[in-house]
XYZ file of C-alpha atoms in Angstrom:
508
model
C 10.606 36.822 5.008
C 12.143 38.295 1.787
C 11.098 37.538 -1.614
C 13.161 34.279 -2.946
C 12.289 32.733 -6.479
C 11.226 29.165 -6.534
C 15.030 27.878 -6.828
C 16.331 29.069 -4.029
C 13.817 28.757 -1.581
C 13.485 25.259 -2.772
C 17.180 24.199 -2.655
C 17.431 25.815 1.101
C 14.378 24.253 1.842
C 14.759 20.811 0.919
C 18.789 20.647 1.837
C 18.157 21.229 5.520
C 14.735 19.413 5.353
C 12.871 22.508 6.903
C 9.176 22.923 8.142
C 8.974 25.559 5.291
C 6.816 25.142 2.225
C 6.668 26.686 -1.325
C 3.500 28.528 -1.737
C 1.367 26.203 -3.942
C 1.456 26.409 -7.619
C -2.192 27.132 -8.786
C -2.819 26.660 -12.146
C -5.218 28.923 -14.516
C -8.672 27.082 -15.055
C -7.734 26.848 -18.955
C -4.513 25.221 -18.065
C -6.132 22.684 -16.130
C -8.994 22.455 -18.032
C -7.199 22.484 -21.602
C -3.269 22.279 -21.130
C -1.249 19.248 -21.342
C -0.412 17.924 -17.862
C 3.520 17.293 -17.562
C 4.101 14.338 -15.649
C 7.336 13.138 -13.624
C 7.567 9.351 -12.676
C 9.764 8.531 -9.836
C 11.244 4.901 -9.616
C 10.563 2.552 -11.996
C 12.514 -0.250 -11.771
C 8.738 -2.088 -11.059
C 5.678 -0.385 -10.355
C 6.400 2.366 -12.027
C 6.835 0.697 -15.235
C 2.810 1.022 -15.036
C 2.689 4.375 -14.015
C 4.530 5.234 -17.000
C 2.352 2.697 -19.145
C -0.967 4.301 -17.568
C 0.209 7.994 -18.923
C 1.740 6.833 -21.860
C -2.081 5.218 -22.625
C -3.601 9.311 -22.643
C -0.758 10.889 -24.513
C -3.450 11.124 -27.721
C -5.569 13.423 -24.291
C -2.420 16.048 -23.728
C -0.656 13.792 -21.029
C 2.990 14.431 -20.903
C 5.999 12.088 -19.281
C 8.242 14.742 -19.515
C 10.689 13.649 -16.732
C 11.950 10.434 -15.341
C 13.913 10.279 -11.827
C 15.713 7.024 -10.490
C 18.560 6.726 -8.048
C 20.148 3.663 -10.327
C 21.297 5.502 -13.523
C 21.304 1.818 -15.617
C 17.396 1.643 -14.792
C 17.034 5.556 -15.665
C 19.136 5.512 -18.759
C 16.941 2.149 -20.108
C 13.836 3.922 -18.967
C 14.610 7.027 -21.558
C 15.805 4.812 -24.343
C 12.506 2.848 -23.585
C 10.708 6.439 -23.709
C 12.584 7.317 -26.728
C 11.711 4.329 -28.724
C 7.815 5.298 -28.133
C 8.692 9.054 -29.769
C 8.831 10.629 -26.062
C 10.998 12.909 -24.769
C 11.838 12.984 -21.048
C 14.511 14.143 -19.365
C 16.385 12.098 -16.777
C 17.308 12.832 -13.009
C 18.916 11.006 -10.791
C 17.863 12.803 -8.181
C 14.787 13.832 -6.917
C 15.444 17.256 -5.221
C 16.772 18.583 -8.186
C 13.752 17.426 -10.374
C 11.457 19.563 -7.740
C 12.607 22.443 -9.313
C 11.548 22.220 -12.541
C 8.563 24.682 -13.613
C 7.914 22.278 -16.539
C 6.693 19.692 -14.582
C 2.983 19.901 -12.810
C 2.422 16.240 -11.265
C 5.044 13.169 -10.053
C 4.209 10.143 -9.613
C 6.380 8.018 -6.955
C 6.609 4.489 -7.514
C 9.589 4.319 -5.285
C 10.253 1.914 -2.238
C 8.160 2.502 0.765
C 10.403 4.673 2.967
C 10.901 7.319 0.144
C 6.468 7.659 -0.089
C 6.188 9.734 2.181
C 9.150 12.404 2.034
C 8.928 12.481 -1.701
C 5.044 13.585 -1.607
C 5.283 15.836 0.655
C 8.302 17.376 -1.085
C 6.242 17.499 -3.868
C 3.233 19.562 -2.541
C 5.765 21.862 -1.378
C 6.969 22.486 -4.774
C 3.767 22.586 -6.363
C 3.269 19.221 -7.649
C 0.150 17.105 -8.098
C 0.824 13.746 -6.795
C -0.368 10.371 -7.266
C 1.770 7.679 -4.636
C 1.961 4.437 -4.745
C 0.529 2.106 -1.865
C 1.631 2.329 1.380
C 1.565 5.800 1.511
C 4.014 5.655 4.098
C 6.618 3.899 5.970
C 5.105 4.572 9.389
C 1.817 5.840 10.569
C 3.515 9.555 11.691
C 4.458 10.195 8.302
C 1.245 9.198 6.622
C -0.438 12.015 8.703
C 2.149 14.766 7.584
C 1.570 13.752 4.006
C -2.083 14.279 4.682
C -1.484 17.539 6.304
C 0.809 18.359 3.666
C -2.366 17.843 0.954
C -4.498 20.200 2.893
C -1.706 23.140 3.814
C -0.907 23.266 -0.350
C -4.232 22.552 -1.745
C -3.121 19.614 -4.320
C -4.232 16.845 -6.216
C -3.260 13.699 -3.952
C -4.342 10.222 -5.259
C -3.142 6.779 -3.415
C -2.132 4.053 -5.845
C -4.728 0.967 -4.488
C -6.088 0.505 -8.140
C -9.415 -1.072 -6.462
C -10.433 2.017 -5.096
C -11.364 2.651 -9.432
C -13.295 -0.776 -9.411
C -16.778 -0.372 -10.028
C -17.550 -3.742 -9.678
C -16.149 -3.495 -5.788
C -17.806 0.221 -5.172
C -21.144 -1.028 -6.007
C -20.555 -4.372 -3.820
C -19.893 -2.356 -0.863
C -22.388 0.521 -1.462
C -24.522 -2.639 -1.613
C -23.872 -3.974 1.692
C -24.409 -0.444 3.224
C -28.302 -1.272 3.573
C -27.551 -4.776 4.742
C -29.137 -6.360 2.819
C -27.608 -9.550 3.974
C -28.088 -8.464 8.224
C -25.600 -6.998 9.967
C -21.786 -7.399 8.951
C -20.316 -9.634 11.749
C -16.281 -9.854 10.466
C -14.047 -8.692 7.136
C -11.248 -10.899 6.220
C -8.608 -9.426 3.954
C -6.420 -12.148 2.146
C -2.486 -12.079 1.165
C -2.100 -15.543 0.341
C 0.911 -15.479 -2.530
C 4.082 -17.297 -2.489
C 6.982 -15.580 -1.634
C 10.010 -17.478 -1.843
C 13.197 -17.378 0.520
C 15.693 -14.180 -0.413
C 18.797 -16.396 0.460
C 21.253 -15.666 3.114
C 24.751 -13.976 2.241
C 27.266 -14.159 4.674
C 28.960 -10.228 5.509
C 28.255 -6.959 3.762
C 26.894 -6.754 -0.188
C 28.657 -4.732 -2.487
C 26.167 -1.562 -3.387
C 25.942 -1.497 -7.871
C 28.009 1.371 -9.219
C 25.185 2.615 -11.229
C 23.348 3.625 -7.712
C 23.687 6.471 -5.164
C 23.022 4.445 -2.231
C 23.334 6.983 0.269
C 20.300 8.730 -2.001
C 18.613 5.382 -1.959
C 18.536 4.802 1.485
C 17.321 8.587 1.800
C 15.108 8.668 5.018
C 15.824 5.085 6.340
C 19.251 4.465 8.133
C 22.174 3.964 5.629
C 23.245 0.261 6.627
C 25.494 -2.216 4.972
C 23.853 -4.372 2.412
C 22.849 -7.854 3.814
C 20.711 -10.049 0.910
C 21.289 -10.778 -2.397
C 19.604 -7.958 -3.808
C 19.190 -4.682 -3.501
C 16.148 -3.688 -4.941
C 12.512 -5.265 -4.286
C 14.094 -7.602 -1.292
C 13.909 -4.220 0.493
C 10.109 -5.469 0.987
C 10.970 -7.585 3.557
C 13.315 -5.548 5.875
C 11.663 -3.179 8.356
C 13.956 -0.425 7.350
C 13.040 -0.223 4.258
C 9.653 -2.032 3.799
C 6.580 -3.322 5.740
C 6.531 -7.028 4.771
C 3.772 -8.310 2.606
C 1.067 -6.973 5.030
C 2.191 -3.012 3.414
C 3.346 -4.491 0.061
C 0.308 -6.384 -1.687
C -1.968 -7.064 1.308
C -2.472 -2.661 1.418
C -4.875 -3.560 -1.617
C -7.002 -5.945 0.445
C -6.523 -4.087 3.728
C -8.271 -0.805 1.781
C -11.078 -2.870 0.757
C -11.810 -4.635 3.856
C -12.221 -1.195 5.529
C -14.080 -0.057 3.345
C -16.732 -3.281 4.234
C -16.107 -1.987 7.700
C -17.033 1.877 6.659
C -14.229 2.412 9.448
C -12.841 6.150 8.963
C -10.251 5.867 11.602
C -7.962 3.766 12.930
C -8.723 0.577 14.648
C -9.077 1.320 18.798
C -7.081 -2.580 19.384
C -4.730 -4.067 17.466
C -3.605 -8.267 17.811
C -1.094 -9.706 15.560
C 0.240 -13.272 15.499
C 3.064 -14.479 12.845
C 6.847 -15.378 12.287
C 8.933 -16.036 9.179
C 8.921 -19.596 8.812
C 9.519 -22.441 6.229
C 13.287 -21.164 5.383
C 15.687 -19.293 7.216
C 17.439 -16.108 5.069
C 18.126 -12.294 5.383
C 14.224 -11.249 5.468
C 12.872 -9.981 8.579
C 9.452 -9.104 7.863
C 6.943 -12.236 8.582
C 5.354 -14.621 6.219
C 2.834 -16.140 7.710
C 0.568 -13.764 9.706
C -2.662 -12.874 11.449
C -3.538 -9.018 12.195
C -6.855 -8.737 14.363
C -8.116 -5.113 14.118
C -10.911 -4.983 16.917
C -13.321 -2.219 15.704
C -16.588 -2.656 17.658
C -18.939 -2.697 14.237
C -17.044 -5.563 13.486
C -13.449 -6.608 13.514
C -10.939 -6.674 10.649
C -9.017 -9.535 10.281
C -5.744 -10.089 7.999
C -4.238 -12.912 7.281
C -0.670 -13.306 5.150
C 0.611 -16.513 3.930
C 3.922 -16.937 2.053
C 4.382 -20.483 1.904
C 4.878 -22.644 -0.207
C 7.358 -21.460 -2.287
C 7.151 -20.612 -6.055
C 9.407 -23.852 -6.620
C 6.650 -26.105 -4.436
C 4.129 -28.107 -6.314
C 1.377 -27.753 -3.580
C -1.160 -24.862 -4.247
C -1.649 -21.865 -2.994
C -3.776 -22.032 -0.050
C -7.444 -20.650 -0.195
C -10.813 -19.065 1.790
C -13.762 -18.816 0.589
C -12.096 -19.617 -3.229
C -10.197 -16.619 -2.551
C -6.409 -16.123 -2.048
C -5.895 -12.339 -2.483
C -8.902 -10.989 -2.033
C -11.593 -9.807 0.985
C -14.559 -12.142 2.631
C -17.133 -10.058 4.306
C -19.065 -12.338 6.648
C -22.697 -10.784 6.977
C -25.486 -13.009 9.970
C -26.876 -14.039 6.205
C -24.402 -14.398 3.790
C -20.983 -13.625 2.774
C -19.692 -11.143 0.326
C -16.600 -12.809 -1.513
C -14.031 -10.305 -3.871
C -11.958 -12.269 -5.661
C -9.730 -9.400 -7.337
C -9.271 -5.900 -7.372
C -12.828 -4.841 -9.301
C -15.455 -7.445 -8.862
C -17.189 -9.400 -5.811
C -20.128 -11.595 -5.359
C -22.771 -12.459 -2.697
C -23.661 -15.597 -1.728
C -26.401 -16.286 1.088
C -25.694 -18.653 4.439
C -25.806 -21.831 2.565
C -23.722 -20.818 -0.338
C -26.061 -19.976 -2.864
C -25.963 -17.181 -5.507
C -27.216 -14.115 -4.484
C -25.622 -11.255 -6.390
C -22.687 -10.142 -8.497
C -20.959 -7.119 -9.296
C -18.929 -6.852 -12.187
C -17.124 -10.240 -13.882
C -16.179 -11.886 -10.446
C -14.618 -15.412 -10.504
C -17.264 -17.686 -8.811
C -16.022 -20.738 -6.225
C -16.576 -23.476 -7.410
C -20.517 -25.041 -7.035
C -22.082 -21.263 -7.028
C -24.730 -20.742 -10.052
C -24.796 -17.276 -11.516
C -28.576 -17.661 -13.155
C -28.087 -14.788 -15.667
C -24.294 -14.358 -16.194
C -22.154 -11.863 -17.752
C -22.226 -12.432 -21.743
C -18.710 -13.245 -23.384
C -18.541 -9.490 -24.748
C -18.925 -9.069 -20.914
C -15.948 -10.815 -19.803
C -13.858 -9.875 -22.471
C -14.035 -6.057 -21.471
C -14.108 -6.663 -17.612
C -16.820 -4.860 -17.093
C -20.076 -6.863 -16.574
C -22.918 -4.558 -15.493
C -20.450 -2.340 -13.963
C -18.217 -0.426 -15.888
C -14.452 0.560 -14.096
C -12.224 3.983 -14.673
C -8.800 3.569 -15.201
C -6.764 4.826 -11.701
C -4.089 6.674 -13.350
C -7.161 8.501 -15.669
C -8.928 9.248 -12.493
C -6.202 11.276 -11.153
C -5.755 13.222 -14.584
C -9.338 13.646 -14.646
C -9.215 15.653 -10.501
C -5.654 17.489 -11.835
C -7.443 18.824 -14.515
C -11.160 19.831 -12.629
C -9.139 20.791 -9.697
C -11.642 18.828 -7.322
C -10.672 16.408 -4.860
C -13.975 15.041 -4.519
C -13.375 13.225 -8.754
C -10.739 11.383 -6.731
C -11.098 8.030 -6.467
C -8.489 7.042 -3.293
C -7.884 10.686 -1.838
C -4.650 10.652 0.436
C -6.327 10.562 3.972
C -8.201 7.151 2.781
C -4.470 5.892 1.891
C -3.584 7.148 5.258
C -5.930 5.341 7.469
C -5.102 1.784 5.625
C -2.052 1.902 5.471
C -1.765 2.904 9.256
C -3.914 0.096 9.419
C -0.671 -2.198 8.147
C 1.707 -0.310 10.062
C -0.159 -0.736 13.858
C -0.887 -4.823 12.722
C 3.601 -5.146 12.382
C 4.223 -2.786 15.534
C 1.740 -5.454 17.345
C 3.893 -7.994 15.557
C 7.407 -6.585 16.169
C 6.815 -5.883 20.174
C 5.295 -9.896 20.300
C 7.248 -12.723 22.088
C 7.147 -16.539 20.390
C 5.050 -18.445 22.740
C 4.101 -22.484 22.334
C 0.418 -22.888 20.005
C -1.537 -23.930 23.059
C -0.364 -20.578 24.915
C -1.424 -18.394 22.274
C -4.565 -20.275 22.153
C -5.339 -19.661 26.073
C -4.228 -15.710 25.143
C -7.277 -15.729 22.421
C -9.849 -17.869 23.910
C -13.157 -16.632 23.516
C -12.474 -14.580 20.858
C -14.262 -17.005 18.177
C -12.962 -15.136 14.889
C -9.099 -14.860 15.872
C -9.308 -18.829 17.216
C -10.436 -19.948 13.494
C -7.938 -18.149 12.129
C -5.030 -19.033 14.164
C -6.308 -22.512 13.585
C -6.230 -22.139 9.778
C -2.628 -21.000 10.030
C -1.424 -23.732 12.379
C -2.823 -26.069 9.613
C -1.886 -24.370 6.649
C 1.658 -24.368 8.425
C 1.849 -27.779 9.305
C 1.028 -28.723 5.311
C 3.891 -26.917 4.596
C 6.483 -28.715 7.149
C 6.363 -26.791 9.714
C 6.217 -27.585 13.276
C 4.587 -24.762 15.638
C 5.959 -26.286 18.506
C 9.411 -25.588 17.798
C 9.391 -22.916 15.013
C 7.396 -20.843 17.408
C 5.001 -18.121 16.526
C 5.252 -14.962 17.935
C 2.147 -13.339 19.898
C 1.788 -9.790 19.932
C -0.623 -8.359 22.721
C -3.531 -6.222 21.840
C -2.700 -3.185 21.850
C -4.709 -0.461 22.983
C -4.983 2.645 20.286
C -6.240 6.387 20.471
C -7.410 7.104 16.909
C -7.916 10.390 17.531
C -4.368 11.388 18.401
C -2.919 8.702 16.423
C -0.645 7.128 19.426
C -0.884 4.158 21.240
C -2.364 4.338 24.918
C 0.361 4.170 27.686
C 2.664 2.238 25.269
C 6.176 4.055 25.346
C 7.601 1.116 23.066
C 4.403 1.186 20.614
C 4.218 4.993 20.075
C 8.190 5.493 19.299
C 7.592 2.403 16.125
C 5.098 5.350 15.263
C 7.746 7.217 13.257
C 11.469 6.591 13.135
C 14.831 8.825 13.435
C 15.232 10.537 10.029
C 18.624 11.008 8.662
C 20.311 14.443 7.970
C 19.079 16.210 4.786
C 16.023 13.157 4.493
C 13.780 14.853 7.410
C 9.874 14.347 7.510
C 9.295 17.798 8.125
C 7.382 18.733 11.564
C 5.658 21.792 9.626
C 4.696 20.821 6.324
């Protein structure tokens, strides 16, 4: 191949979406060790308004937003006044292909929606760029792999953005539990109980703001007419786009329940039962959900509820005093993490046995020595957490992988875990409660929670009986080759049909 400068092999590269890749950019150990590292956020319209708060906290420790990219020029022209007002500098782009070819920019960070995760890493990597993505790292489970692939073929920096994976509090619960200490681990629930109110329903097509390049928003996913209210964040709950609240917030509890489980690939049988339910509106993407990951250690179970609605007085629904958080259930205790940095163990009849960090006890459990009010204050406790954002400057700048705190295949594998729980979801048929409850029979975990959610659902006005749920089959699962076993249907919700000029490459 003849010579080409970084420019033009990056323009040819990313316009026709090749399997080619830009040789890594490898910077000199005093640049990493002693340069300022230039950081570009990408989308920021929500999360990334913490990305750009986390690397605006080490600018006094030579960390640099020198760029800004979003598709909707009002939120990019507010985000560089917003910069500007804080004596920063950034320049804006609108789009993210021509941001790649800046030399003057050595990591992004991609806070965009979920379909763009994946493309816009590995994009990245092929320019050069350290990367730290938000959670899900992908859209779909094929993707997630190429990203990972991607990591290895350029040699970067790669951090996933599930915050608890910096939680000392959490690490030392779980590194814990590794002796059992409370006998063997016999289930892991992960918990996305948090209201999520209807999005409305609009009748027809929804004019697209002038301030956005839609056809540059919609990027990988198919370019369809606008149907709900709003554009942004709403994409959560439409498959195209998002993965429901199972990829959204429950990705954070999914990572730490595997991490109970010690589970480094993906499940071998996947169960999901669910609907959306309480409201009817544009979403598609369920609210009320069970995902039954059957490892044989033990299984990993995830349960999403919506309801009620922010505007309901009732609370929010609860296990274990939980509501988005993980319960490991050990033959002689439980281990309960109420947040994203602390947990506590309690033994068979409820009583104290442990705590890590500043966790929130339920109600009636003793601490005998608890944290001091300095303690609390801080967060810390006898544990003391890194900030994500700091852990990822800290690997950019030593080079090693191994500082990382959520390294991309880890982000991979869990959020794979959310994708294969809403293919066993999507490929379900509604079916009356007491058929469902013949279909999991014997299976003593999934019955008490299906019997949780017919309750919980039946607080909230909602009668199973008609509003049927839908029952998704186990599903059978090669983790080795990532692809469902002789499931035609299952393996093609694997990946999707990329659009011209937005193509996951096959060769990264």
């Amino acid at each position: 191949m003849k010579k080409m400068n970084r420019r033009s092999f990056l323009q040819t590269s990313l316009a026709a979406s090749a399997a080619l890749s830009l040789p890594a950019r490898v910077r000199a150990a005093s640049e990493g060790a002693n340069g300022d590292i230039r950081i570009a956020v990408v989308g920021f319209n929500g999360r990334g308004q913490s990305h750009i708060d986390g690397y605006l906290g080490m600018k006094n420790k030579g960390v640099r937003i020198v760029a800004m990219c979003d598709v909707d020029t009002a939120v990019l022209d507010k985000g560089i006044a917003r910069l500007k007002s804080k004596d920063v500098e950034a320049k804006g782009y609108q789009d993210i292909r021509k941001l790649l070819e800046s030399n003057e920019i050595d990591a992004i960070s991609v806070a965009t929606p979920n379909h763009w995760h994946s493309l816009a890493g590995i994009w990245a990597l092929q320019a050069g760029k350290d990367l730290y993505v938000e959670k899900p790292v992908s859209h779909n489970v094929w993707e997630g792999r190429q990203l990972v692939k991607a990591t290895e073929a350029h040699n970067r920096i790669v951090q996933m953005g599930v915050q608890s994976r910096s939680g000392a509090g959490l690490a030392a619960a779980i590194e814990w539990a590794k002796s059992e200490p409370l006998g063997k681990l016999l289930c892991v629930r992960g918990l996305c109980y948090k209201r999520r109110a209807s999005i409305g329903k609009v009748s027809g097509d929804q004019p697209i703001p002038a301030t956005i390049d839609y056809d540059l928003w919609c990027g990988p996913a198919e370019k369809l007419p606008l149907h709900r209210q709003k554009l942004h964040y709403d994409w959560h709950w439409v498959w195209n786009t998002g993965n429901g609240d199972l990829g959204n917030q429950g990705i954070h509890q999914m990572d730490i329940a595997r991490r109970f489980t010690g589970e480094q690939l993906i499940s071998p049988s996947v169960m999901s039962i669910g609907g959306r339910l309480g409201y009817v509106d544009d979403g598609e993407t369920p609210n009320s959900m069970i995902v039954f990951h059957d490892y044989a250690k033990a299984p990993l179970i995830f349960e999403v509820r919506g309801l009620p609605s922010k505007t309901d007085s009732r609370e929010m629904d609860q296990y274990h005093d939980a509501s988005v958080g993980v319960v490991a259930h050990y033959e002689n205790g439980t281990i309960i993490c109420p947040d994203y940095n602390n947990a506590y163990a309690v033994d068979k009849d409820g009583n104290f046995v442990k705590r890590f960090g500043t966790p929130s006890l339920a109600k009636g459990v003793v601490d005998p020595n608890p944290p001091t009010a300095e303690e609390k204050k801080n967060g810390k406790g006898d544990t003391e957490h890194e900030n994500h954002f700091a852990n990822f400057i800290k690997a950019v700048r030593s080079r090693k992988n191994s500082d990382l705190h959520a390294p991309i295949l880890e982000g991979h594998i869990s959020s794979a875990l959310c994708h294969t729980g809403n293919i066993a979801y999507r490929l379900g048929k509604t079916l009356a409660p007491d058929a469902i409850r013949e279909k999991i029979k014997g299976n003593k975990e999934a019955m008490d929670s299906f019997g949780r959610l017919a309750t919980h659902l039946a607080a909230n006005n909602v009668d199973i009986t008609n509003d049927q749920l839908s029952y998704g089959e186990f599903l059978k699962f090669d983790p080795n080759t990532e692809k469902f076993i002789d499931n035609k249907d299952a393996d093609k919700m694997l990946t999707r049909e990329y659009r011209a000029g937005f193509v996951v490459p096959e060769k990264v």
